[in-house]
Amino acid sequence: MNYVTEVYNNLAEKYAYEPEFLQACKEVLESIKPCVDANLDLYRKNKILERITTPDRIITFRVPWVNDNGEAMVNMGYRVQWSNAIGPYKGGLRLHPSVNQSILKFLGFEQTFKNSLTGLPMGGGKGGSDFDPKGKSDREIMAFCQSFITELYKYIGPNEDVPAGDIGVGAREIGYMYGWYKKITGDFSGVLTGKGLTYGGSLVRTEATGYGLLYICDELLKSHGMSLKDKVVVISGAGNVAIYACEKAMALGAKVVSVSDSNGYIYDKDGIDLKLLKEIKEVRRARLTEYQKARPTSVYKEGKGVFKLKCDIALPCATQNELDLDDAIALVNNGCIAVCEGANMPTTLEATKYLQQHNVLFIPGKAANAGGVATSGLEMSQNSLRLSWTFNEVDEKLKNIMINIYKNIEATCKKYNLGNDYVAGANICGFEKVVNAMLAQGVC
Ligand code: NDP
Ligand code: 2IT
């Protein structure tokens, strides 16, 4: 049996109860086969595939906190430290009731290759909790964050593991976590990224994932003789990534006609009113029904539906497996040219294959949404230098990183005769750097 299949089958047997993790492994392992075949003896002898699909460690812990009624609450906390082959563990923290070990393992595994693609010295990790921030008071959020860090602080550090935000974790949560880390350790250092601008945060970090997504989308279109000008774009999600993807898409001349949350979606034929969206989501933390109330010419529909809308470009920016085969068929039938993933693994394996087979240009999340972690890397650099760069300086570096990611993926596609299979290009490109570091460092 070939090495890739053998390793995947073993994982599938051992982790049958971790579907998201297996999905991520399947995608990566199948697509790196040309590179594995070219180095078969070396990789087999060093158990490269077995080692890279096994995290360095998983830390799990109880997070007790007290709600506003004085009642004790308990959640599970996790940190998956996947690989520090090329730098300290780096990756976000997710607070969402769906969080479990399978989801955090898929995210930590993906993060390792994503961080490698940025060209910055960052290893991969991910963490979070099944705590649901929705409807909680500021005091409850603070109580949870302090309890979470009371345990996690033992395992993180500016040269060890540097967490950041993800779903449910933004500036407010990072602030509470940073304050408590400092309180316990007395150490003012770059242990978290996504910090506020008055205490070590970087300009552009808030915008970075969404902006980066559009920089790479723009580069993709340019290299195929097109541009974003006058393109109709659908976006799912209405959080950090979606909002700044919307902002940059509009700045580059596209019209964004949708956003969504976990209850439903907005279709705004005149183009999303970004100021209104920010006010509702960033200030009031309210639902999208409020958008429709304030803008009666838009339409609100319950449930899924964003990818059934007619568009030129689709940017899934909410969560994993939100774009399925039915959506992919609708996108192709509606003439969609490109899908770039703002979220992590938002497209199912079948949907990805369908889009690629029907010549829809497809950039996977580990490349397309790498701008967030790349700018976290730039925040780490500024913290080490004890300097703050201007908005334009950081934005320019972000843009160059995204363009380089695209160029490197394209070069990998050429090297291995992969055509426009940017999934394989991104996986092989991210994988090769990590593996070369592993080989140089011996069995550890
Ligand atoms: P936010 O918490 O800011 O926003 C998440 C958005 O997605 C919300 O609109 C939320 O709706 C929606 N959503 C979340 N879970 C579900 C679900 N199960 N079903 C339907 N809708 C859902 O998170 P981010 O914008 O930061 O993250 C979005 C995606 O981007 C995630 O996949 C994340 O891993 C990825 N990402 C984030 C980066 C970052 O820097 N923040 C960097 C790279 C990737 P609701 O409010 O109703 O829950
Ligand atoms: O998925 C991701 O890349 C993130 N949530 C950002 C991680 C980071 O460390 O900035």
PDB file of N, CA, C and O in Angstrom, residues 296-367:
ATOM      1  N   PRO A 296     -34.500  48.797   4.879  1.00  0.00           N
ATOM      2  CA  PRO A 296     -35.646  48.014   4.395  1.00  0.00           C
ATOM      3  C   PRO A 296     -35.517  47.530   2.959  1.00  0.00           C
ATOM      4  O   PRO A 296     -36.237  46.599   2.559  1.00  0.00           O
ATOM      5  N   THR A 297     -34.594  48.116   2.164  1.00  0.00           N
ATOM      6  CA  THR A 297     -34.427  47.637   0.778  1.00  0.00           C
ATOM      7  C   THR A 297     -33.649  46.317   0.730  1.00  0.00           C
ATOM      8  O   THR A 297     -33.585  45.663  -0.305  1.00  0.00           O
ATOM      9  N   SER A 298     -33.052  45.932   1.851  1.00  0.00           N
ATOM     10  CA  SER A 298     -32.338  44.641   1.880  1.00  0.00           C
ATOM     11  C   SER A 298     -33.307  43.531   2.286  1.00  0.00           C
ATOM     12  O   SER A 298     -34.404  43.793   2.778  1.00  0.00           O
ATOM     13  N   VAL A 299     -32.868  42.287   2.064  1.00  0.00           N
ATOM     14  CA  VAL A 299     -33.723  41.138   2.396  1.00  0.00           C
ATOM     15  C   VAL A 299     -33.013  40.306   3.462  1.00  0.00           C
ATOM     16  O   VAL A 299     -31.810  40.056   3.354  1.00  0.00           O
ATOM     17  N   TYR A 300     -33.756  39.863   4.489  1.00  0.00           N
ATOM     18  CA  TYR A 300     -33.192  38.948   5.495  1.00  0.00           C
ATOM     19  C   TYR A 300     -33.880  37.607   5.358  1.00  0.00           C
ATOM     20  O   TYR A 300     -35.106  37.539   5.293  1.00  0.00           O
ATOM     21  N   LYS A 301     -33.083  36.534   5.297  1.00  0.00           N
ATOM     22  CA  LYS A 301     -33.693  35.196   5.261  1.00  0.00           C
ATOM     23  C   LYS A 301     -33.097  34.339   6.360  1.00  0.00           C
ATOM     24  O   LYS A 301     -31.882  34.368   6.594  1.00  0.00           O
ATOM     25  N   GLU A 302     -33.939  33.576   7.004  1.00  0.00           N
ATOM     26  CA  GLU A 302     -33.482  32.630   8.041  1.00  0.00           C
ATOM     27  C   GLU A 302     -32.695  31.493   7.389  1.00  0.00           C
ATOM     28  O   GLU A 302     -33.001  31.097   6.272  1.00  0.00           O
ATOM     29  N   GLY A 303     -31.725  30.950   8.093  1.00  0.00           N
ATOM     30  CA  GLY A 303     -30.998  29.763   7.626  1.00  0.00           C
ATOM     31  C   GLY A 303     -29.894  30.082   6.626  1.00  0.00           C
ATOM     32  O   GLY A 303     -29.496  31.234   6.466  1.00  0.00           O
ATOM     33  N   LYS A 304     -29.400  29.020   5.979  1.00  0.00           N
ATOM     34  CA  LYS A 304     -28.303  29.153   5.009  1.00  0.00           C
ATOM     35  C   LYS A 304     -28.820  29.684   3.673  1.00  0.00           C
ATOM     36  O   LYS A 304     -30.000  29.614   3.412  1.00  0.00           O
ATOM     37  N   GLY A 305     -27.932  30.117   2.793  1.00  0.00           N
ATOM     38  CA  GLY A 305     -28.396  30.513   1.460  1.00  0.00           C
ATOM     39  C   GLY A 305     -27.460  31.428   0.695  1.00  0.00           C
ATOM     40  O   GLY A 305     -27.663  31.680  -0.492  1.00  0.00           O
ATOM     41  N   VAL A 306     -26.411  31.910   1.357  1.00  0.00           N
ATOM     42  CA  VAL A 306     -25.501  32.872   0.736  1.00  0.00           C
ATOM     43  C   VAL A 306     -24.934  32.350  -0.590  1.00  0.00           C
ATOM     44  O   VAL A 306     -24.857  33.078  -1.581  1.00  0.00           O
ATOM     45  N   PHE A 307     -24.545  31.064  -0.603  1.00  0.00           N
ATOM     46  CA  PHE A 307     -23.852  30.557  -1.797  1.00  0.00           C
ATOM     47  C   PHE A 307     -24.810  30.165  -2.917  1.00  0.00           C
ATOM     48  O   PHE A 307     -24.398  29.726  -3.985  1.00  0.00           O
ATOM     49  N   LYS A 308     -26.112  30.342  -2.661  1.00  0.00           N
ATOM     50  CA  LYS A 308     -27.098  30.096  -3.724  1.00  0.00           C
ATOM     51  C   LYS A 308     -27.362  31.399  -4.494  1.00  0.00           C
ATOM     52  O   LYS A 308     -28.067  31.395  -5.505  1.00  0.00           O
ATOM     53  N   LEU A 309     -26.796  32.504  -3.997  1.00  0.00           N
ATOM     54  CA  LEU A 309     -27.001  33.795  -4.661  1.00  0.00           C
ATOM     55  C   LEU A 309     -26.079  33.897  -5.884  1.00  0.00           C
ATOM     56  O   LEU A 309     -24.963  33.368  -5.863  1.00  0.00           O
ATOM     57  N   LYS A 310     -26.520  34.609  -6.894  1.00  0.00           N
ATOM     58  CA  LYS A 310     -25.679  34.757  -8.092  1.00  0.00           C
ATOM     59  C   LYS A 310     -24.484  35.652  -7.775  1.00  0.00           C
ATOM     60  O   LYS A 310     -24.642  36.731  -7.197  1.00  0.00           O
ATOM     61  N   CYS A 311     -23.291  35.186  -8.129  1.00  0.00           N
ATOM     62  CA  CYS A 311     -22.099  35.987  -7.825  1.00  0.00           C
ATOM     63  C   CYS A 311     -20.957  35.624  -8.763  1.00  0.00           C
ATOM     64  O   CYS A 311     -20.974  34.581  -9.426  1.00  0.00           O
ATOM     65  N   ASP A 312     -19.946  36.509  -8.795  1.00  0.00           N
ATOM     66  CA  ASP A 312     -18.711  36.213  -9.527  1.00  0.00           C
ATOM     67  C   ASP A 312     -17.690  35.559  -8.594  1.00  0.00           C
ATOM     68  O   ASP A 312     -16.884  34.751  -9.017  1.00  0.00           O
ATOM     69  N   ILE A 313     -17.712  36.004  -7.337  1.00  0.00           N
ATOM     70  CA  ILE A 313     -16.705  35.531  -6.380  1.00  0.00           C
ATOM     71  C   ILE A 313     -17.387  35.202  -5.050  1.00  0.00           C
ATOM     72  O   ILE A 313     -18.238  35.970  -4.580  1.00  0.00           O
ATOM     73  N   ALA A 314     -17.016  34.071  -4.451  1.00  0.00           N
ATOM     74  CA  ALA A 314     -17.572  33.696  -3.144  1.00  0.00           C
ATOM     75  C   ALA A 314     -16.450  33.647  -2.119  1.00  0.00           C
ATOM     76  O   ALA A 314     -15.402  33.040  -2.366  1.00  0.00           O
ATOM     77  N   LEU A 315     -16.704  34.290  -0.970  1.00  0.00           N
ATOM     78  CA  LEU A 315     -15.715  34.322   0.104  1.00  0.00           C
ATOM     79  C   LEU A 315     -16.344  33.775   1.387  1.00  0.00           C
ATOM     80  O   LEU A 315     -16.962  34.521   2.159  1.00  0.00           O
ATOM     81  N   PRO A 316     -16.243  32.464   1.635  1.00  0.00           N
ATOM     82  CA  PRO A 316     -16.796  31.915   2.881  1.00  0.00           C
ATOM     83  C   PRO A 316     -15.939  32.355   4.068  1.00  0.00           C
ATOM     84  O   PRO A 316     -14.753  32.021   4.123  1.00  0.00           O
ATOM     85  N   CYS A 317     -16.538  33.084   5.008  1.00  0.00           N
ATOM     86  CA  CYS A 317     -15.780  33.691   6.117  1.00  0.00           C
ATOM     87  C   CYS A 317     -16.416  33.393   7.469  1.00  0.00           C
ATOM     88  O   CYS A 317     -16.265  34.190   8.405  1.00  0.00           O
ATOM     89  N   ALA A 318     -17.179  32.287   7.602  1.00  0.00           N
ATOM     90  CA  ALA A 318     -17.830  32.008   8.889  1.00  0.00           C
ATOM     91  C   ALA A 318     -17.168  30.839   9.613  1.00  0.00           C
ATOM     92  O   ALA A 318     -16.476  31.019  10.612  1.00  0.00           O
ATOM     93  N   THR A 319     -17.353  29.612   9.090  1.00  0.00           N
ATOM     94  CA  THR A 319     -16.911  28.452   9.867  1.00  0.00           C
ATOM     95  C   THR A 319     -16.668  27.231   8.976  1.00  0.00           C
ATOM     96  O   THR A 319     -16.915  27.274   7.770  1.00  0.00           O
ATOM     97  N   GLN A 320     -16.220  26.117   9.575  1.00  0.00           N
ATOM     98  CA  GLN A 320     -15.884  24.927   8.783  1.00  0.00           C
ATOM     99  C   GLN A 320     -17.133  24.272   8.177  1.00  0.00           C
ATOM    100  O   GLN A 320     -18.203  24.289   8.764  1.00  0.00           O
ATOM    101  N   ASN A 321     -16.931  23.718   6.982  1.00  0.00           N
ATOM    102  CA  ASN A 321     -17.966  22.948   6.271  1.00  0.00           C
ATOM    103  C   ASN A 321     -19.276  23.703   6.032  1.00  0.00           C
ATOM    104  O   ASN A 321     -20.345  23.114   6.002  1.00  0.00           O
ATOM    105  N   GLU A 322     -19.176  25.004   5.841  1.00  0.00           N
ATOM    106  CA  GLU A 322     -20.389  25.797   5.578  1.00  0.00           C
ATOM    107  C   GLU A 322     -20.738  25.802   4.091  1.00  0.00           C
ATOM    108  O   GLU A 322     -21.845  26.178   3.721  1.00  0.00           O
ATOM    109  N   LEU A 323     -19.786  25.429   3.217  1.00  0.00           N
ATOM    110  CA  LEU A 323     -20.043  25.435   1.772  1.00  0.00           C
ATOM    111  C   LEU A 323     -20.010  23.973   1.306  1.00  0.00           C
ATOM    112  O   LEU A 323     -18.947  23.357   1.241  1.00  0.00           O
ATOM    113  N   ASP A 324     -21.206  23.416   1.040  1.00  0.00           N
ATOM    114  CA  ASP A 324     -21.266  21.989   0.710  1.00  0.00           C
ATOM    115  C   ASP A 324     -21.477  21.768  -0.796  1.00  0.00           C
ATOM    116  O   ASP A 324     -21.480  22.732  -1.577  1.00  0.00           O
ATOM    117  N   LEU A 325     -21.649  20.507  -1.176  1.00  0.00           N
ATOM    118  CA  LEU A 325     -21.747  20.185  -2.607  1.00  0.00           C
ATOM    119  C   LEU A 325     -22.903  20.920  -3.287  1.00  0.00           C
ATOM    120  O   LEU A 325     -22.746  21.434  -4.400  1.00  0.00           O
ATOM    121  N   ASP A 326     -24.046  21.020  -2.625  1.00  0.00           N
ATOM    122  CA  ASP A 326     -25.193  21.756  -3.206  1.00  0.00           C
ATOM    123  C   ASP A 326     -24.813  23.205  -3.497  1.00  0.00           C
ATOM    124  O   ASP A 326     -25.194  23.764  -4.533  1.00  0.00           O
ATOM    125  N   ASP A 327     -24.097  23.793  -2.553  1.00  0.00           N
ATOM    126  CA  ASP A 327     -23.647  25.186  -2.743  1.00  0.00           C
ATOM    127  C   ASP A 327     -22.695  25.268  -3.930  1.00  0.00           C
ATOM    128  O   ASP A 327     -22.775  26.192  -4.745  1.00  0.00           O
ATOM    129  N   ALA A 328     -21.768  24.303  -4.013  1.00  0.00           N
ATOM    130  CA  ALA A 328     -20.774  24.315  -5.099  1.00  0.00           C
ATOM    131  C   ALA A 328     -21.480  24.204  -6.457  1.00  0.00           C
ATOM    132  O   ALA A 328     -21.139  24.914  -7.409  1.00  0.00           O
ATOM    133  N   ILE A 329     -22.491  23.341  -6.527  1.00  0.00           N
ATOM    134  CA  ILE A 329     -23.243  23.177  -7.783  1.00  0.00           C
ATOM    135  C   ILE A 329     -23.934  24.497  -8.152  1.00  0.00           C
ATOM    136  O   ILE A 329     -23.882  24.955  -9.296  1.00  0.00           O
ATOM    137  N   ALA A 330     -24.530  25.141  -7.142  1.00  0.00           N
ATOM    138  CA  ALA A 330     -25.211  26.417  -7.399  1.00  0.00           C
ATOM    139  C   ALA A 330     -24.203  27.484  -7.854  1.00  0.00           C
ATOM    140  O   ALA A 330     -24.470  28.252  -8.787  1.00  0.00           O
ATOM    141  N   LEU A 331     -23.040  27.524  -7.212  1.00  0.00           N
ATOM    142  CA  LEU A 331     -22.027  28.520  -7.587  1.00  0.00           C
ATOM    143  C   LEU A 331     -21.611  28.316  -9.044  1.00  0.00           C
ATOM    144  O   LEU A 331     -21.533  29.279  -9.823  1.00  0.00           O
ATOM    145  N   VAL A 332     -21.358  27.071  -9.427  1.00  0.00           N
ATOM    146  CA  VAL A 332     -20.953  26.775 -10.813  1.00  0.00           C
ATOM    147  C   VAL A 332     -22.083  27.168 -11.777  1.00  0.00           C
ATOM    148  O   VAL A 332     -21.853  27.846 -12.776  1.00  0.00           O
ATOM    149  N   ASN A 333     -23.317  26.773 -11.450  1.00  0.00           N
ATOM    150  CA  ASN A 333     -24.454  27.106 -12.330  1.00  0.00           C
ATOM    151  C   ASN A 333     -24.647  28.615 -12.473  1.00  0.00           C
ATOM    152  O   ASN A 333     -25.105  29.093 -13.501  1.00  0.00           O
ATOM    153  N   ASN A 334     -24.264  29.352 -11.426  1.00  0.00           N
ATOM    154  CA  ASN A 334     -24.440  30.807 -11.473  1.00  0.00           C
ATOM    155  C   ASN A 334     -23.229  31.532 -12.051  1.00  0.00           C
ATOM    156  O   ASN A 334     -23.148  32.754 -12.003  1.00  0.00           O
ATOM    157  N   GLY A 335     -22.247  30.773 -12.539  1.00  0.00           N
ATOM    158  CA  GLY A 335     -21.111  31.400 -13.231  1.00  0.00           C
ATOM    159  C   GLY A 335     -20.020  31.945 -12.331  1.00  0.00           C
ATOM    160  O   GLY A 335     -19.263  32.842 -12.743  1.00  0.00           O
ATOM    161  N   CYS A 336     -19.923  31.441 -11.101  1.00  0.00           N
ATOM    162  CA  CYS A 336     -18.884  31.924 -10.176  1.00  0.00           C
ATOM    163  C   CYS A 336     -17.480  31.632 -10.744  1.00  0.00           C
ATOM    164  O   CYS A 336     -17.214  30.539 -11.247  1.00  0.00           O
ATOM    165  N   ILE A 337     -16.588  32.619 -10.630  1.00  0.00           N
ATOM    166  CA  ILE A 337     -15.225  32.479 -11.181  1.00  0.00           C
ATOM    167  C   ILE A 337     -14.248  31.968 -10.126  1.00  0.00           C
ATOM    168  O   ILE A 337     -13.338  31.210 -10.430  1.00  0.00           O
ATOM    169  N   ALA A 338     -14.418  32.454  -8.884  1.00  0.00           N
ATOM    170  CA  ALA A 338     -13.398  32.148  -7.869  1.00  0.00           C
ATOM    171  C   ALA A 338     -13.998  32.012  -6.483  1.00  0.00           C
ATOM    172  O   ALA A 338     -14.959  32.710  -6.136  1.00  0.00           O
ATOM    173  N   VAL A 339     -13.413  31.101  -5.698  1.00  0.00           N
ATOM    174  CA  VAL A 339     -13.763  30.948  -4.280  1.00  0.00           C
ATOM    175  C   VAL A 339     -12.454  31.069  -3.500  1.00  0.00           C
ATOM    176  O   VAL A 339     -11.500  30.330  -3.760  1.00  0.00           O
ATOM    177  N   CYS A 340     -12.395  32.007  -2.559  1.00  0.00           N
ATOM    178  CA  CYS A 340     -11.219  32.139  -1.690  1.00  0.00           C
ATOM    179  C   CYS A 340     -11.718  32.008  -0.250  1.00  0.00           C
ATOM    180  O   CYS A 340     -12.637  32.723   0.168  1.00  0.00           O
ATOM    181  N   GLU A 341     -11.084  31.103   0.505  1.00  0.00           N
ATOM    182  CA  GLU A 341     -11.595  30.762   1.838  1.00  0.00           C
ATOM    183  C   GLU A 341     -11.058  31.706   2.920  1.00  0.00           C
ATOM    184  O   GLU A 341      -9.879  31.647   3.262  1.00  0.00           O
ATOM    185  N   GLY A 342     -11.948  32.527   3.473  1.00  0.00           N
ATOM    186  CA  GLY A 342     -11.573  33.386   4.608  1.00  0.00           C
ATOM    187  C   GLY A 342     -11.607  32.596   5.906  1.00  0.00           C
ATOM    188  O   GLY A 342     -10.825  32.831   6.824  1.00  0.00           O
ATOM    189  N   ALA A 343     -12.522  31.649   6.000  1.00  0.00           N
ATOM    190  CA  ALA A 343     -12.623  30.799   7.193  1.00  0.00           C
ATOM    191  C   ALA A 343     -11.661  29.619   7.048  1.00  0.00           C
ATOM    192  O   ALA A 343     -11.032  29.425   6.004  1.00  0.00           O
ATOM    193  N   ASN A 344     -11.517  28.830   8.110  1.00  0.00           N
ATOM    194  CA  ASN A 344     -10.705  27.621   8.064  1.00  0.00           C
ATOM    195  C   ASN A 344     -11.568  26.442   7.637  1.00  0.00           C
ATOM    196  O   ASN A 344     -12.582  26.152   8.289  1.00  0.00           O
ATOM    197  N   MET A 345     -11.188  25.808   6.522  1.00  0.00           N
ATOM    198  CA  MET A 345     -11.873  24.623   5.973  1.00  0.00           C
ATOM    199  C   MET A 345     -13.395  24.821   5.823  1.00  0.00           C
ATOM    200  O   MET A 345     -14.171  23.941   6.171  1.00  0.00           O
ATOM    201  N   PRO A 346     -13.827  25.971   5.270  1.00  0.00           N
ATOM    202  CA  PRO A 346     -15.279  26.180   5.114  1.00  0.00           C
ATOM    203  C   PRO A 346     -15.899  25.325   4.009  1.00  0.00           C
ATOM    204  O   PRO A 346     -17.114  25.153   3.992  1.00  0.00           O
ATOM    205  N   THR A 347     -15.076  24.796   3.101  1.00  0.00           N
ATOM    206  CA  THR A 347     -15.607  24.049   1.967  1.00  0.00           C
ATOM    207  C   THR A 347     -15.403  22.559   2.202  1.00  0.00           C
ATOM    208  O   THR A 347     -14.295  22.130   2.539  1.00  0.00           O
ATOM    209  N   THR A 348     -16.445  21.774   2.025  1.00  0.00           N
ATOM    210  CA  THR A 348     -16.301  20.323   2.229  1.00  0.00           C
ATOM    211  C   THR A 348     -15.390  19.757   1.124  1.00  0.00           C
ATOM    212  O   THR A 348     -15.200  20.390   0.076  1.00  0.00           O
ATOM    213  N   LEU A 349     -14.872  18.554   1.343  1.00  0.00           N
ATOM    214  CA  LEU A 349     -13.975  17.946   0.353  1.00  0.00           C
ATOM    215  C   LEU A 349     -14.674  17.766  -0.995  1.00  0.00           C
ATOM    216  O   LEU A 349     -14.105  18.050  -2.044  1.00  0.00           O
ATOM    217  N   GLU A 350     -15.945  17.310  -0.957  1.00  0.00           N
ATOM    218  CA  GLU A 350     -16.679  17.076  -2.213  1.00  0.00           C
ATOM    219  C   GLU A 350     -16.902  18.400  -2.942  1.00  0.00           C
ATOM    220  O   GLU A 350     -16.786  18.475  -4.168  1.00  0.00           O
ATOM    221  N   ALA A 351     -17.248  19.438  -2.182  1.00  0.00           N
ATOM    222  CA  ALA A 351     -17.506  20.736  -2.806  1.00  0.00           C
ATOM    223  C   ALA A 351     -16.220  21.289  -3.425  1.00  0.00           C
ATOM    224  O   ALA A 351     -16.243  21.829  -4.544  1.00  0.00           O
ATOM    225  N   THR A 352     -15.103  21.128  -2.725  1.00  0.00           N
ATOM    226  CA  THR A 352     -13.818  21.616  -3.264  1.00  0.00           C
ATOM    227  C   THR A 352     -13.517  20.920  -4.588  1.00  0.00           C
ATOM    228  O   THR A 352     -13.172  21.563  -5.588  1.00  0.00           O
ATOM    229  N   LYS A 353     -13.658  19.597  -4.597  1.00  0.00           N
ATOM    230  CA  LYS A 353     -13.363  18.831  -5.830  1.00  0.00           C
ATOM    231  C   LYS A 353     -14.279  19.297  -6.966  1.00  0.00           C
ATOM    232  O   LYS A 353     -13.829  19.498  -8.089  1.00  0.00           O
ATOM    233  N   TYR A 354     -15.567  19.469  -6.656  1.00  0.00           N
ATOM    234  CA  TYR A 354     -16.534  19.879  -7.686  1.00  0.00           C
ATOM    235  C   TYR A 354     -16.141  21.245  -8.280  1.00  0.00           C
ATOM    236  O   TYR A 354     -16.145  21.423  -9.496  1.00  0.00           O
ATOM    237  N   LEU A 355     -15.805  22.185  -7.408  1.00  0.00           N
ATOM    238  CA  LEU A 355     -15.442  23.526  -7.882  1.00  0.00           C
ATOM    239  C   LEU A 355     -14.200  23.445  -8.769  1.00  0.00           C
ATOM    240  O   LEU A 355     -14.154  24.032  -9.853  1.00  0.00           O
ATOM    241  N   GLN A 356     -13.205  22.685  -8.316  1.00  0.00           N
ATOM    242  CA  GLN A 356     -11.964  22.583  -9.103  1.00  0.00           C
ATOM    243  C   GLN A 356     -12.215  21.904 -10.448  1.00  0.00           C
ATOM    244  O   GLN A 356     -11.714  22.356 -11.476  1.00  0.00           O
ATOM    245  N   GLN A 357     -13.029  20.842 -10.419  1.00  0.00           N
ATOM    246  CA  GLN A 357     -13.324  20.132 -11.681  1.00  0.00           C
ATOM    247  C   GLN A 357     -14.074  21.024 -12.664  1.00  0.00           C
ATOM    248  O   GLN A 357     -14.025  20.816 -13.860  1.00  0.00           O
ATOM    249  N   HIS A 358     -14.802  22.025 -12.143  1.00  0.00           N
ATOM    250  CA  HIS A 358     -15.556  22.922 -13.014  1.00  0.00           C
ATOM    251  C   HIS A 358     -14.834  24.249 -13.224  1.00  0.00           C
ATOM    252  O   HIS A 358     -15.458  25.274 -13.526  1.00  0.00           O
ATOM    253  N   ASN A 359     -13.499  24.196 -13.019  1.00  0.00           N
ATOM    254  CA  ASN A 359     -12.611  25.340 -13.325  1.00  0.00           C
ATOM    255  C   ASN A 359     -12.903  26.605 -12.538  1.00  0.00           C
ATOM    256  O   ASN A 359     -12.634  27.713 -13.016  1.00  0.00           O
ATOM    257  N   VAL A 360     -13.463  26.462 -11.344  1.00  0.00           N
ATOM    258  CA  VAL A 360     -13.585  27.628 -10.464  1.00  0.00           C
ATOM    259  C   VAL A 360     -12.234  27.770  -9.764  1.00  0.00           C
ATOM    260  O   VAL A 360     -11.722  26.807  -9.184  1.00  0.00           O
ATOM    261  N   LEU A 361     -11.634  28.952  -9.849  1.00  0.00           N
ATOM    262  CA  LEU A 361     -10.336  29.170  -9.189  1.00  0.00           C
ATOM    263  C   LEU A 361     -10.558  29.091  -7.683  1.00  0.00           C
ATOM    264  O   LEU A 361     -11.476  29.731  -7.157  1.00  0.00           O
ATOM    265  N   PHE A 362      -9.736  28.296  -6.997  1.00  0.00           N
ATOM    266  CA  PHE A 362     -10.016  28.017  -5.587  1.00  0.00           C
ATOM    267  C   PHE A 362      -8.750  28.162  -4.746  1.00  0.00           C
ATOM    268  O   PHE A 362      -7.770  27.441  -4.959  1.00  0.00           O
ATOM    269  N   ILE A 363      -8.763  29.119  -3.817  1.00  0.00           N
ATOM    270  CA  ILE A 363      -7.604  29.275  -2.909  1.00  0.00           C
ATOM    271  C   ILE A 363      -8.030  28.802  -1.516  1.00  0.00           C
ATOM    272  O   ILE A 363      -8.956  29.362  -0.921  1.00  0.00           O
ATOM    273  N   PRO A 364      -7.335  27.780  -0.984  1.00  0.00           N
ATOM    274  CA  PRO A 364      -7.737  27.226   0.317  1.00  0.00           C
ATOM    275  C   PRO A 364      -7.384  28.165   1.472  1.00  0.00           C
ATOM    276  O   PRO A 364      -6.463  28.977   1.363  1.00  0.00           O
ATOM    277  N   GLY A 365      -8.115  27.992   2.575  1.00  0.00           N
ATOM    278  CA  GLY A 365      -7.959  28.852   3.746  1.00  0.00           C
ATOM    279  C   GLY A 365      -6.540  29.003   4.234  1.00  0.00           C
ATOM    280  O   GLY A 365      -6.126  30.100   4.609  1.00  0.00           O
ATOM    281  N   LYS A 366      -5.779  27.919   4.207  1.00  0.00           N
ATOM    282  CA  LYS A 366      -4.451  28.033   4.823  1.00  0.00           C
ATOM    283  C   LYS A 366      -3.567  29.029   4.075  1.00  0.00           C
ATOM    284  O   LYS A 366      -2.614  29.539   4.637  1.00  0.00           O
ATOM    285  N   ALA A 367      -3.922  29.328   2.820  1.00  0.00           N
ATOM    286  CA  ALA A 367      -3.228  30.393   2.090  1.00  0.00           C
ATOM    287  C   ALA A 367      -4.040  31.684   2.166  1.00  0.00           C
ATOM    288  O   ALA A 367      -3.519  32.748   2.504  1.00  0.00           O
TER     289      ALA A 367
END
